[in-house]
Coordinates of C-alpha atoms in Angstrom, one line a residue:
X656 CA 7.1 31.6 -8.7
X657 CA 7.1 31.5 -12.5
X658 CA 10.6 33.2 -14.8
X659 CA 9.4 36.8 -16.0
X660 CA 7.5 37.3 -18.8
X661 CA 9.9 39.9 -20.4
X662 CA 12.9 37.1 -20.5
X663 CA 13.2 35.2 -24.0
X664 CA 11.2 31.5 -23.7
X665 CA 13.2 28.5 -23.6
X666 CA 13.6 26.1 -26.3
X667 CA 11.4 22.7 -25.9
X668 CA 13.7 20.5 -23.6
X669 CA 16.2 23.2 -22.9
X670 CA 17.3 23.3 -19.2
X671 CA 14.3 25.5 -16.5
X672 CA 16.5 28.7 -15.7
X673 CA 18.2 28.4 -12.1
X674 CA 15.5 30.8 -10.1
X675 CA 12.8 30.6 -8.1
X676 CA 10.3 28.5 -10.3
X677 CA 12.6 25.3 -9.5
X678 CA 12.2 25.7 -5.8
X679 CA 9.4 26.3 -3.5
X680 CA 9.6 27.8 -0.3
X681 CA 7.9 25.5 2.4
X682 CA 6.3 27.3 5.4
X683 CA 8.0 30.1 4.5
X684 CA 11.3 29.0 6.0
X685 CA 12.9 25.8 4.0
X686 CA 13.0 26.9 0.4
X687 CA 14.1 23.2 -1.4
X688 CA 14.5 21.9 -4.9
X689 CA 10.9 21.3 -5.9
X690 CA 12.2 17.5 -7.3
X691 CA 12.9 16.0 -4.4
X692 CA 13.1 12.1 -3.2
X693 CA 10.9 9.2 -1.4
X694 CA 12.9 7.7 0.8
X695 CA 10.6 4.3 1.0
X696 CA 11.7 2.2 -1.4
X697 CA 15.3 1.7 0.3
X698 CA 15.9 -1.4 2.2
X699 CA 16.9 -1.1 5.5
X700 CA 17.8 -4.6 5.9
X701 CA 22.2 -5.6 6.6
X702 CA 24.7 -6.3 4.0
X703 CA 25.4 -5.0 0.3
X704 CA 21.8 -3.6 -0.2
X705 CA 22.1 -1.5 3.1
X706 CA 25.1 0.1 1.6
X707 CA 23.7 0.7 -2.0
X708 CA 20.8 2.2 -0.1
X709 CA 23.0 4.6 1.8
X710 CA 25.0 5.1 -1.4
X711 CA 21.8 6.3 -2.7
X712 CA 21.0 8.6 -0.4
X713 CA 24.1 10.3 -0.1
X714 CA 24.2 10.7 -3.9
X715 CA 20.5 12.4 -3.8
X716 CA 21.8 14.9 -1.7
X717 CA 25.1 15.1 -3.6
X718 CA 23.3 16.1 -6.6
X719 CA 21.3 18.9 -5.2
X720 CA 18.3 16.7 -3.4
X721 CA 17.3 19.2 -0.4
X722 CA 14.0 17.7 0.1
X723 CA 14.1 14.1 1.2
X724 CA 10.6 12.3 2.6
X725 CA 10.4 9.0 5.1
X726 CA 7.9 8.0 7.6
X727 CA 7.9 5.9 10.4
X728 CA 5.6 3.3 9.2
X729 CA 8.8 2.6 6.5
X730 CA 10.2 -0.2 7.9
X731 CA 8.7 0.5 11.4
X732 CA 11.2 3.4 11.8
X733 CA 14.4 1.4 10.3
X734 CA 14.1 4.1 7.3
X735 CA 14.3 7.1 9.2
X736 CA 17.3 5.1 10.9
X737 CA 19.1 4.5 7.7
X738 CA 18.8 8.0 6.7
X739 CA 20.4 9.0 9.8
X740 CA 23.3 7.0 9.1
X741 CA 23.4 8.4 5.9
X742 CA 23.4 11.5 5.8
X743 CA 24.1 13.1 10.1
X744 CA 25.4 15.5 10.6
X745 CA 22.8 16.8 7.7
X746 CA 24.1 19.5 5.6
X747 CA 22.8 23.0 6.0
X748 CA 19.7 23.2 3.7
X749 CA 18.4 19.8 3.8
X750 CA 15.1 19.0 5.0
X751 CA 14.5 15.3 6.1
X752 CA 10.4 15.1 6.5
X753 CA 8.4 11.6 8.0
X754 CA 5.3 11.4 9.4
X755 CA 3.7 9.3 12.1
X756 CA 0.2 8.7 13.1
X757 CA 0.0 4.8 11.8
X758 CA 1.4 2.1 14.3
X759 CA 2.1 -1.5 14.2
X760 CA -0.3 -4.2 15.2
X761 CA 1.1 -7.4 14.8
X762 CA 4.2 -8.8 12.7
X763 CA 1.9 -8.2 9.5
X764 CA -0.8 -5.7 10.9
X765 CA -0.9 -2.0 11.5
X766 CA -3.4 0.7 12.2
X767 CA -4.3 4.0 12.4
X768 CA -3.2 5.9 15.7
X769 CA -3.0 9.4 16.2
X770 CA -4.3 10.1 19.7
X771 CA -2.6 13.1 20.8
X772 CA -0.3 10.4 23.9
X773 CA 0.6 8.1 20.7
X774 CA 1.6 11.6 18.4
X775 CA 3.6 12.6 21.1
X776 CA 5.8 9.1 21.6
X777 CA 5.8 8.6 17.6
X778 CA 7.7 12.2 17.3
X779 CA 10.3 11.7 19.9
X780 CA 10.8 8.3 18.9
X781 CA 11.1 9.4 15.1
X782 CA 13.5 12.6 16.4
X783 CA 15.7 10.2 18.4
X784 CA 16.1 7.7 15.0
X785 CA 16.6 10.8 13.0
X786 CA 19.5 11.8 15.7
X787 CA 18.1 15.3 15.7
X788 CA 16.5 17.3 18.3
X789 CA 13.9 18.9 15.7
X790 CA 11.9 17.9 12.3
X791 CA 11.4 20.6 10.6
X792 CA 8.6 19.1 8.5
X793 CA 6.0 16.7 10.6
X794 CA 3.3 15.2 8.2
X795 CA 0.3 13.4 9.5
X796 CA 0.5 10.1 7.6
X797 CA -3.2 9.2 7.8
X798 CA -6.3 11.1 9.5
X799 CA -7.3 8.7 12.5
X800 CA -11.3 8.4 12.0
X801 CA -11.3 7.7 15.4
X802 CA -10.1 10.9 17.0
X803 CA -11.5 14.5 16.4
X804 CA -9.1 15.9 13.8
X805 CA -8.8 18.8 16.0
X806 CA -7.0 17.0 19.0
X807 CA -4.6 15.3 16.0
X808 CA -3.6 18.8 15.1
X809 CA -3.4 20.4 17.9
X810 CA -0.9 17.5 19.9
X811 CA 0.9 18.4 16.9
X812 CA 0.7 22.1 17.5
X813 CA 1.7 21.3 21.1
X814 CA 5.1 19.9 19.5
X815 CA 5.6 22.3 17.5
X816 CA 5.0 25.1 20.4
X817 CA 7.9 23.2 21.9
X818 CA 10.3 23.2 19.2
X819 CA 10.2 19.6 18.6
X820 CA 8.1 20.1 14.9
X821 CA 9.2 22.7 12.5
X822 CA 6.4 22.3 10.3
X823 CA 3.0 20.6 10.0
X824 CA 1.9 18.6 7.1
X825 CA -1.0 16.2 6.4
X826 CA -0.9 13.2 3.9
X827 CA -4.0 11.5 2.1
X828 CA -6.5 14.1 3.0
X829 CA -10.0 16.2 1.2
X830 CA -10.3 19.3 1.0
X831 CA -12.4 19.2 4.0
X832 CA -10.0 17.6 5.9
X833 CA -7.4 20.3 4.7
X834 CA -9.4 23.3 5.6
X835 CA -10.7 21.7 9.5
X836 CA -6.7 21.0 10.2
X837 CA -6.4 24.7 8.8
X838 CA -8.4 26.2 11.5
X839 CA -6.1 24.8 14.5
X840 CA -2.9 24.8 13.0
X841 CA -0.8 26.4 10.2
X842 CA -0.6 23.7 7.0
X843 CA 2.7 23.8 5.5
X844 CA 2.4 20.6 3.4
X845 CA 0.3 18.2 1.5
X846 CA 1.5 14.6 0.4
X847 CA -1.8 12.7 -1.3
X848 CA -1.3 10.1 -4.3
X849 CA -1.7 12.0 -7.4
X850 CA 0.0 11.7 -10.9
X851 CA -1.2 12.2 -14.6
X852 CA -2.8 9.1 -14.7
X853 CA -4.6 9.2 -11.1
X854 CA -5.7 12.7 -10.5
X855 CA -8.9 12.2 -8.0
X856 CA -7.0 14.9 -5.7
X857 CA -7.0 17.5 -7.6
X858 CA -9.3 19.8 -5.5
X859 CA -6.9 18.9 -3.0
X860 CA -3.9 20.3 -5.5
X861 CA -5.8 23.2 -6.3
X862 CA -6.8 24.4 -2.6
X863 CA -3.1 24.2 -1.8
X864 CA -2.2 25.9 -4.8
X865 CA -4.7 29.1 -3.4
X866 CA -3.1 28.5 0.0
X867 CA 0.5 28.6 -1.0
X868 CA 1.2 24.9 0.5
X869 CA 3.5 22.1 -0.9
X870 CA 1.7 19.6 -2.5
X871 CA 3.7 16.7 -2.1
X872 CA 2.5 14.0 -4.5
X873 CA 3.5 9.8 -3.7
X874 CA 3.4 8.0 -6.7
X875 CA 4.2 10.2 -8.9
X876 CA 5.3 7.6 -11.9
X877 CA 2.5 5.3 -12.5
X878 CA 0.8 4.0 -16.0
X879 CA -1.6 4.2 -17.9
X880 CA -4.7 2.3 -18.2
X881 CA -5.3 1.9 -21.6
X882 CA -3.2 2.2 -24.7
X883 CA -4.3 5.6 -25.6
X884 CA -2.5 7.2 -22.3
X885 CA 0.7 4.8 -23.2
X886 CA 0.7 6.1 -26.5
X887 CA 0.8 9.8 -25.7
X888 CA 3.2 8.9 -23.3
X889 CA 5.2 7.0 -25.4
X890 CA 5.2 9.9 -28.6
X891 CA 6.1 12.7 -26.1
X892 CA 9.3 10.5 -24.5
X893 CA 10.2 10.2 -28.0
X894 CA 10.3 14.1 -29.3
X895 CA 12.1 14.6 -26.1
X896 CA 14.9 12.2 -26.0
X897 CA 13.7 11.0 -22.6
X898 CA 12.1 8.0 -20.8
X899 CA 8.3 7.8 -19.6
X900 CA 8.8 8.0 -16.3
X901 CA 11.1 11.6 -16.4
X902 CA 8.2 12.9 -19.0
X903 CA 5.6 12.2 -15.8
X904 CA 7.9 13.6 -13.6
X905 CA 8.0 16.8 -15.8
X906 CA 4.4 16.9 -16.3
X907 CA 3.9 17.2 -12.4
X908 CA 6.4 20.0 -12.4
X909 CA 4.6 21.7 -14.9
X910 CA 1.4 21.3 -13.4
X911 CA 1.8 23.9 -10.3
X912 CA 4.9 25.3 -8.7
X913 CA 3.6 23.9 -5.6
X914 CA 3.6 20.5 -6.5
X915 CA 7.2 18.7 -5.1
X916 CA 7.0 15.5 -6.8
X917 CA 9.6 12.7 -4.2
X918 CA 10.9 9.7 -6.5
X919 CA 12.0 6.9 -5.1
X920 CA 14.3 4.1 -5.8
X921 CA 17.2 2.0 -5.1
X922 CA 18.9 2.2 -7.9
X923 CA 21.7 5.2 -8.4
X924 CA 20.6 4.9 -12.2
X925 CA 16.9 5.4 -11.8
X926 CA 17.9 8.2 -9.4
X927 CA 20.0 10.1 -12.1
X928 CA 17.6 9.2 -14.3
X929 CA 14.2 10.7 -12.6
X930 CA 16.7 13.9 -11.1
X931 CA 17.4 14.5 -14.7
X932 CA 13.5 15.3 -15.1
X933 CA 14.2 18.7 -13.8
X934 CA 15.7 19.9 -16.8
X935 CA 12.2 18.7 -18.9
X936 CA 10.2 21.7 -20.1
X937 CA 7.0 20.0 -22.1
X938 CA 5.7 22.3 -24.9
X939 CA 2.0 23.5 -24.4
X940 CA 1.1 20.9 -27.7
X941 CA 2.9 18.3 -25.6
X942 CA 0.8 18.8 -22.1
X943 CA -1.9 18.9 -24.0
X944 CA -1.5 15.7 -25.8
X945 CA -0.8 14.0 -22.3
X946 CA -4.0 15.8 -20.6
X947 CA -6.4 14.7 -23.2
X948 CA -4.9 11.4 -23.3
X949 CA -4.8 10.7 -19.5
X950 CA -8.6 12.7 -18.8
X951 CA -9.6 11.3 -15.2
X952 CA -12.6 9.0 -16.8
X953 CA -9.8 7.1 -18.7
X954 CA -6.8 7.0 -16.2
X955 CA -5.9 4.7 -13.2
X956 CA -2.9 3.7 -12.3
X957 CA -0.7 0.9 -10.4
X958 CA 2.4 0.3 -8.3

């Protein structure tokens, strides 16, 4: 997954070569553009803002987006609608991912639900908002404490058996977690908060990294807790021409070739600006600077 050792290295901030280290291959069968974008932060609602959203979207995929990640719990499945509208027929190449497993409660409440009945409804209502007869990334948005992980995984086995799931991925889960969904299903995909200033999962990144599994990371901009990681943030943006948030999207893409940072916004500005982070290469001086700076028993981070 890394560019051959024998070829010249690139300048600081020159452009990643077009091969194999800017995509990732998930489950072995959808190779995507390792930056790739969170479609949450859309609105969903009618009027002007629903048609800068599904500006946005078309303009992700436009510019080479092949990875795009919703859920149902985004406006109780009026993302995944939006999306459809978007972007069906989807071009060949594009993978659309959600995930289910959390349900609504009341107009303000929600809660975890993933009995294997509830798994079952969530997918087929999700594939019918989608207009699409198969996902071919599932994700499991939460694990339900209430239900034996086993029977989660394996009423998602039972749709994939069935064609309905392509792929099976988990979201917000420990290494334990990880490795008991492992032994009753393939794992093609991990999504779990992580960026350089919150990096508690980093077991997590690591097992997928020996696994060969996408590590999907949400919030993947966030800032620092003191002024010691804002000021390493701050110098680095500087000696690369570029803005804080694309220097910690190019520190995530650094970190592992697993890891598939997803972006979000609204705003076809932001989303030129954070796409632009693909063409980031951080010297080794520079992710140092940032890793010292950002050391777990000094970072945090906030919305």
């Amino acid at each position: 997954m890394t560019p051959s050792t024998s070829n010249p290295p690139n300048p600081p901030n020159a452009p990643n070569p077009p091969d194999a280290a800017r995509t990732f291959s998930i489950g072995g069968e959808h190779r995507v553009n390792r930056l790739g974008f969170g479609a949450m932060r859309l609105p969903t609602g009618p009027g002007p803002e629903r048609e800068a959203a599904v500006a946005v979207a078309r303009r992700a995929v436009e510019r080479g987006v092949t990875l795009i990640d919703t859920a149902h719990l985004y406006g109780w499945g009026a993302n995944e609608e939006l999306l459809a509208e978007a972007l069906h027929p989807y071009p060949d190449g594009l993978l659309v991912t959600t995930k289910v497993g959390i349900l609504r409660t009341g107009p303000e409440g929600w809660a975890y639900d993933a009995r294997p009945e509830s798994l079952r409804e969530q997918v087929e209502q999700g594939l019918r908002r989608l207009r699409t007869e198969r996902v071919g990334l599932l994700q499991l948005h939460r694990i339900d404490p209430e239900v034996p992980v086993a029977e989660q995984i394996g009423a998602l086995r039972e749709l994939q058996r069935e064609g309905k799931i392509g792929h099976i991925g988990l979201s917000e889960v420990t290494t334990e977690q990880l490795a008991e969904a492992r032994r009753t299903a393939e794992i093609a995909s991990v999504q779990n908060r992580y960026n350089l200033f919150e990096r508690e999962h980093e077991p997590v990144l690591e097992a997928c990294e020996a696994a060969g599994i996408a590590f999907l990371p949400w919030r993947p901009v966030a800032v620092a807790a003191d002024s010691g990681g804002s000021s390493a943030l701050a110098a680095v943006a500087t000696e690369l021409g570029a803005t804080a948030p694309q220097v910690l999207l190019a520190w995530l893409l650094a970190r592992s070739p697993v890891v598939l940072p997803i972006p979000g916004t609204a705003s076809l500005a932001h989303l030129e600006e954070n796409l632009a982070a693909a063409d980031l290469r951080l010297t080794d001086s520079q992710r140092r600077l940032l890793d010292r700076a950002a050391a777990p028993d000094r970072s945090a981070g906030r919305d």
